[in-house]
Amino acid sequence: MTGAGMKKHVLIFALLFALIAPLAACTGQSDAATDDWSAIAERGTLRIGVTEDAPLVYTGDDGTLTGFDVELAVAACSKLGLEPTFVPVGADSLELLLQGQIDCIWSGVATEDAAWAQATCSLPFRKSTQVLIMRADLPEADGGTWYLPGKNVCAQAGSDGEYALSTNPDLMQARYLPRDTQDECLSAVASEEADGAVVDIKTAQMMRLSGMDFSSLAVYGEPIAQRSYCVACRQDSALAAQLNDALVQLSRENTLQQLGKTYGVEVVVE
């Protein structure tokens, strides 16, 4: 072979390598996603990041972790042949996920939150609808216009109600009064300490059953905000697809709906 022919073959090989290398890299990413699930299945445990927030996650009277998220995660793991391991997480949950210290995050993953763009999320399994509560004897309760500037409006600190207050252009005009619980928000309205409260629709529906006298309160107008929640997995992880299958099964078997009824949580039915 002449020198020119050899150079031609070397050039062709270099071009072929340049074309094949990116394809190999993509294949490696796909294999990594498969290996993520394979490693979890081989280990037999699912490390689940959770944050205590009743009725989703809380410590029961017997000292064990329970709640809607906990029971749903246990049921999903049963479908996948895994044992759940619950890991307390906080503001560092996404960082722990990306570092591989946990396999997924089950608490507080709102599909509308851009922060979770770095993760692969499951199908939504619950939602939160927020409504405005006020005293039923006020003229505005009959459908009149409620003048918000200067009004005191309560919401549970760190809740979806607080999120609604911070993003709704009308509600942002009111004076925000944070409280530790939604019942405290309702009590503030009943005692006239506050003019209104933003609470979960399930809380509003259960006002008459709470054991406290909220008979003077009523829902004002239509729901003001809604958020959906899912499970966050590592980006390109195959675990999300496995969880989707489990969640769909639990919905079809009515397990998801029963858990929602037990804990007073709105669920998303597939």
Tab-separated table of N, CA, C and O in Angstrom, residues 40-93:
chain	number	residue	atom	x	y	z
A	40	ILE	N	-30.549	-1.302	42.257
A	40	ILE	CA	-31.579	-1.227	43.303
A	40	ILE	C	-32.245	-2.588	43.484
A	40	ILE	O	-32.430	-3.067	44.609
A	41	ALA	N	-32.600	-3.212	42.360
A	41	ALA	CA	-33.265	-4.518	42.419
A	41	ALA	C	-32.353	-5.566	43.048
A	41	ALA	O	-32.798	-6.410	43.841
A	42	GLU	N	-31.065	-5.511	42.705
A	42	GLU	CA	-30.108	-6.478	43.268
A	42	GLU	C	-29.931	-6.248	44.766
A	42	GLU	O	-29.823	-7.203	45.540
A	43	ARG	N	-29.913	-4.983	45.162
A	43	ARG	CA	-29.765	-4.651	46.583
A	43	ARG	C	-31.003	-5.052	47.377
A	43	ARG	O	-30.924	-5.421	48.543
A	44	GLY	N	-32.165	-4.925	46.730
A	44	GLY	CA	-33.414	-5.331	47.380
A	44	GLY	C	-34.032	-4.293	48.286
A	44	GLY	O	-35.035	-4.546	48.941
A	45	THR	N	-33.432	-3.106	48.333
A	45	THR	CA	-33.971	-2.021	49.172
A	45	THR	C	-34.068	-0.744	48.348
A	45	THR	O	-33.278	-0.530	47.417
A	46	LEU	N	-35.020	0.094	48.706
A	46	LEU	CA	-35.173	1.389	48.053
A	46	LEU	C	-34.985	2.463	49.119
A	46	LEU	O	-35.742	2.527	50.097
A	47	ARG	N	-33.976	3.307	48.925
A	47	ARG	CA	-33.672	4.376	49.882
A	47	ARG	C	-34.511	5.602	49.513
A	47	ARG	O	-34.263	6.239	48.500
A	48	ILE	N	-35.492	5.906	50.363
A	48	ILE	CA	-36.504	6.908	50.053
A	48	ILE	C	-36.329	8.138	50.936
A	48	ILE	O	-36.396	8.052	52.162
A	49	GLY	N	-36.114	9.282	50.327
A	49	GLY	CA	-35.995	10.528	51.070
A	49	GLY	C	-37.361	11.073	51.448
A	49	GLY	O	-38.225	11.247	50.584
A	50	VAL	N	-37.584	11.324	52.741
A	50	VAL	CA	-38.872	11.842	53.218
A	50	VAL	C	-38.640	12.965	54.234
A	50	VAL	O	-37.604	13.031	54.888
A	51	THR	N	-39.644	13.834	54.338
A	51	THR	CA	-39.627	14.925	55.316
A	51	THR	C	-40.903	14.848	56.139
A	51	THR	O	-41.995	14.732	55.571
A	52	GLU	N	-40.786	14.896	57.456
A	52	GLU	CA	-41.978	14.785	58.312
A	52	GLU	C	-42.908	15.970	58.093
A	52	GLU	O	-42.495	17.131	58.202
A	53	ASP	N	-44.141	15.667	57.763
A	53	ASP	CA	-45.162	16.672	57.515
A	53	ASP	C	-46.512	15.956	57.518
A	53	ASP	O	-46.952	15.442	56.490
A	54	ALA	N	-47.144	15.881	58.684
A	54	ALA	CA	-48.418	15.167	58.806
A	54	ALA	C	-49.475	15.834	57.904
A	54	ALA	O	-49.472	17.059	57.743
A	55	PRO	N	-50.357	15.046	57.300
A	55	PRO	CA	-50.544	13.599	57.445
A	55	PRO	C	-49.761	12.770	56.429
A	55	PRO	O	-50.021	11.579	56.267
A	56	LEU	N	-48.782	13.382	55.758
A	56	LEU	CA	-48.034	12.669	54.724
A	56	LEU	C	-46.957	11.776	55.325
A	56	LEU	O	-46.830	10.605	54.966
A	57	VAL	N	-46.193	12.342	56.242
A	57	VAL	CA	-45.121	11.605	56.920
A	57	VAL	C	-45.071	12.086	58.363
A	57	VAL	O	-44.929	13.287	58.605
A	58	TYR	N	-45.214	11.174	59.300
A	58	TYR	CA	-45.111	11.554	60.710
A	58	TYR	C	-44.841	10.307	61.560
A	58	TYR	O	-45.009	9.172	61.096
A	59	THR	N	-44.412	10.539	62.784
A	59	THR	CA	-44.122	9.443	63.702
A	59	THR	C	-45.380	9.120	64.501
A	59	THR	O	-45.945	9.993	65.166
A	60	GLY	N	-45.820	7.871	64.412
A	60	GLY	CA	-47.035	7.445	65.097
A	60	GLY	C	-46.831	7.263	66.583
A	60	GLY	O	-45.709	7.409	67.111
A	61	ASP	N	-47.912	6.931	67.287
A	61	ASP	CA	-47.855	6.742	68.740
A	61	ASP	C	-46.921	5.602	69.136
A	61	ASP	O	-46.364	5.605	70.231
A	62	ASP	N	-46.738	4.634	68.225
A	62	ASP	CA	-45.857	3.502	68.537
A	62	ASP	C	-44.403	3.780	68.181
A	62	ASP	O	-43.538	2.906	68.290
A	63	GLY	N	-44.127	5.025	67.740
A	63	GLY	CA	-42.748	5.397	67.440
A	63	GLY	C	-42.287	5.085	66.035
A	63	GLY	O	-41.132	5.360	65.686
A	64	THR	N	-43.166	4.514	65.210
A	64	THR	CA	-42.780	4.177	63.839
A	64	THR	C	-43.287	5.241	62.866
A	64	THR	O	-44.284	5.914	63.120
A	65	LEU	N	-42.602	5.352	61.739
A	65	LEU	CA	-42.978	6.320	60.728
A	65	LEU	C	-44.240	5.856	60.003
A	65	LEU	O	-44.374	4.682	59.645
A	66	THR	N	-45.162	6.769	59.784
A	66	THR	CA	-46.408	6.428	59.100
A	66	THR	C	-46.891	7.646	58.314
A	66	THR	O	-46.199	8.656	58.224
A	67	GLY	N	-48.066	7.557	57.723
A	67	GLY	CA	-48.610	8.656	56.948
A	67	GLY	C	-48.921	8.233	55.524
A	67	GLY	O	-48.588	7.119	55.091
A	68	PHE	N	-49.560	9.104	54.782
A	68	PHE	CA	-49.966	8.792	53.406
A	68	PHE	C	-48.772	8.434	52.529
A	68	PHE	O	-48.773	7.396	51.849
A	69	ASP	N	-47.753	9.297	52.506
A	69	ASP	CA	-46.579	9.026	51.669
A	69	ASP	C	-45.886	7.728	52.070
A	69	ASP	O	-45.436	6.957	51.219
A	70	VAL	N	-45.787	7.503	53.376
A	70	VAL	CA	-45.100	6.318	53.876
A	70	VAL	C	-45.843	5.046	53.454
A	70	VAL	O	-45.243	4.108	52.912
A	71	GLU	N	-47.154	5.012	53.672
A	71	GLU	CA	-47.922	3.815	53.314
A	71	GLU	C	-47.937	3.590	51.805
A	71	GLU	O	-47.888	2.448	51.343
A	72	LEU	N	-47.997	4.671	51.032
A	72	LEU	CA	-47.983	4.524	49.580
A	72	LEU	C	-46.632	3.997	49.107
A	72	LEU	O	-46.565	3.128	48.222
A	73	ALA	N	-45.553	4.504	49.696
A	73	ALA	CA	-44.217	4.034	49.338
A	73	ALA	C	-44.034	2.564	49.686
A	73	ALA	O	-43.453	1.790	48.911
A	74	VAL	N	-44.547	2.159	50.845
A	74	VAL	CA	-44.470	0.746	51.251
A	74	VAL	C	-45.228	-0.133	50.260
A	74	VAL	O	-44.751	-1.195	49.844
A	75	ALA	N	-46.427	0.318	49.856
A	75	ALA	CA	-47.240	-0.446	48.905
A	75	ALA	C	-46.554	-0.535	47.549
A	75	ALA	O	-46.571	-1.594	46.896
A	76	ALA	N	-45.929	0.556	47.099
A	76	ALA	CA	-45.232	0.557	45.820
A	76	ALA	C	-44.020	-0.373	45.868
A	76	ALA	O	-43.754	-1.125	44.919
A	77	CYS	N	-43.287	-0.332	46.970
A	77	CYS	CA	-42.124	-1.218	47.121
A	77	CYS	C	-42.544	-2.680	47.104
A	77	CYS	O	-41.839	-3.534	46.554
A	78	SER	N	-43.692	-2.983	47.687
A	78	SER	CA	-44.204	-4.351	47.680
A	78	SER	C	-44.439	-4.818	46.246
A	78	SER	O	-44.139	-5.972	45.901
A	79	LYS	N	-44.954	-3.917	45.403
A	79	LYS	CA	-45.170	-4.256	43.990
A	79	LYS	C	-43.845	-4.524	43.272
A	79	LYS	O	-43.786	-5.344	42.354
A	80	LEU	N	-42.798	-3.830	43.707
A	80	LEU	CA	-41.502	-3.945	43.037
A	80	LEU	C	-40.583	-4.982	43.676
A	80	LEU	O	-39.458	-5.173	43.220
A	81	GLY	N	-41.059	-5.620	44.741
A	81	GLY	CA	-40.234	-6.620	45.414
A	81	GLY	C	-39.085	-6.016	46.192
A	81	GLY	O	-38.019	-6.637	46.319
A	82	LEU	N	-39.291	-4.816	46.740
A	82	LEU	CA	-38.246	-4.114	47.467
A	82	LEU	C	-38.664	-3.840	48.906
A	82	LEU	O	-39.850	-3.772	49.209
A	83	GLU	N	-37.658	-3.637	49.768
A	83	GLU	CA	-37.898	-3.198	51.130
A	83	GLU	C	-37.608	-1.708	51.206
A	83	GLU	O	-36.532	-1.262	50.801
A	84	PRO	N	-38.553	-0.900	51.720
A	84	PRO	CA	-38.293	0.542	51.802
A	84	PRO	C	-37.398	0.903	52.981
A	84	PRO	O	-37.537	0.355	54.075
A	85	THR	N	-36.479	1.814	52.749
A	85	THR	CA	-35.665	2.396	53.803
A	85	THR	C	-35.887	3.898	53.753
A	85	THR	O	-35.549	4.550	52.758
A	86	PHE	N	-36.476	4.460	54.802
A	86	PHE	CA	-36.822	5.880	54.810
A	86	PHE	C	-35.676	6.696	55.401
A	86	PHE	O	-35.206	6.421	56.504
A	87	VAL	N	-35.253	7.691	54.632
A	87	VAL	CA	-34.125	8.537	55.020
A	87	VAL	C	-34.625	9.968	55.211
A	87	VAL	O	-35.171	10.557	54.276
A	88	PRO	N	-34.479	10.553	56.420
A	88	PRO	CA	-34.909	11.946	56.637
A	88	PRO	C	-34.093	12.896	55.767
A	88	PRO	O	-32.866	12.819	55.728
A	89	VAL	N	-34.774	13.782	55.056
A	89	VAL	CA	-34.094	14.767	54.218
A	89	VAL	C	-34.707	16.141	54.473
A	89	VAL	O	-35.806	16.256	55.010
A	90	GLY	N	-33.987	17.160	54.062
A	90	GLY	CA	-34.471	18.530	54.209
A	90	GLY	C	-34.240	19.295	52.924
A	90	GLY	O	-34.492	18.791	51.833
A	91	ALA	N	-33.700	20.501	53.051
A	91	ALA	CA	-33.443	21.327	51.878
A	91	ALA	C	-32.369	20.728	50.977
A	91	ALA	O	-32.246	21.107	49.811
A	92	ASP	N	-31.604	19.767	51.510
A	92	ASP	CA	-30.525	19.144	50.741
A	92	ASP	C	-30.981	17.903	49.990
A	92	ASP	O	-30.156	17.152	49.475
A	93	SER	N	-32.282	17.668	49.898
A	93	SER	CA	-32.779	16.416	49.334
A	93	SER	C	-32.324	16.187	47.893
A	93	SER	O	-31.897	15.086	47.533
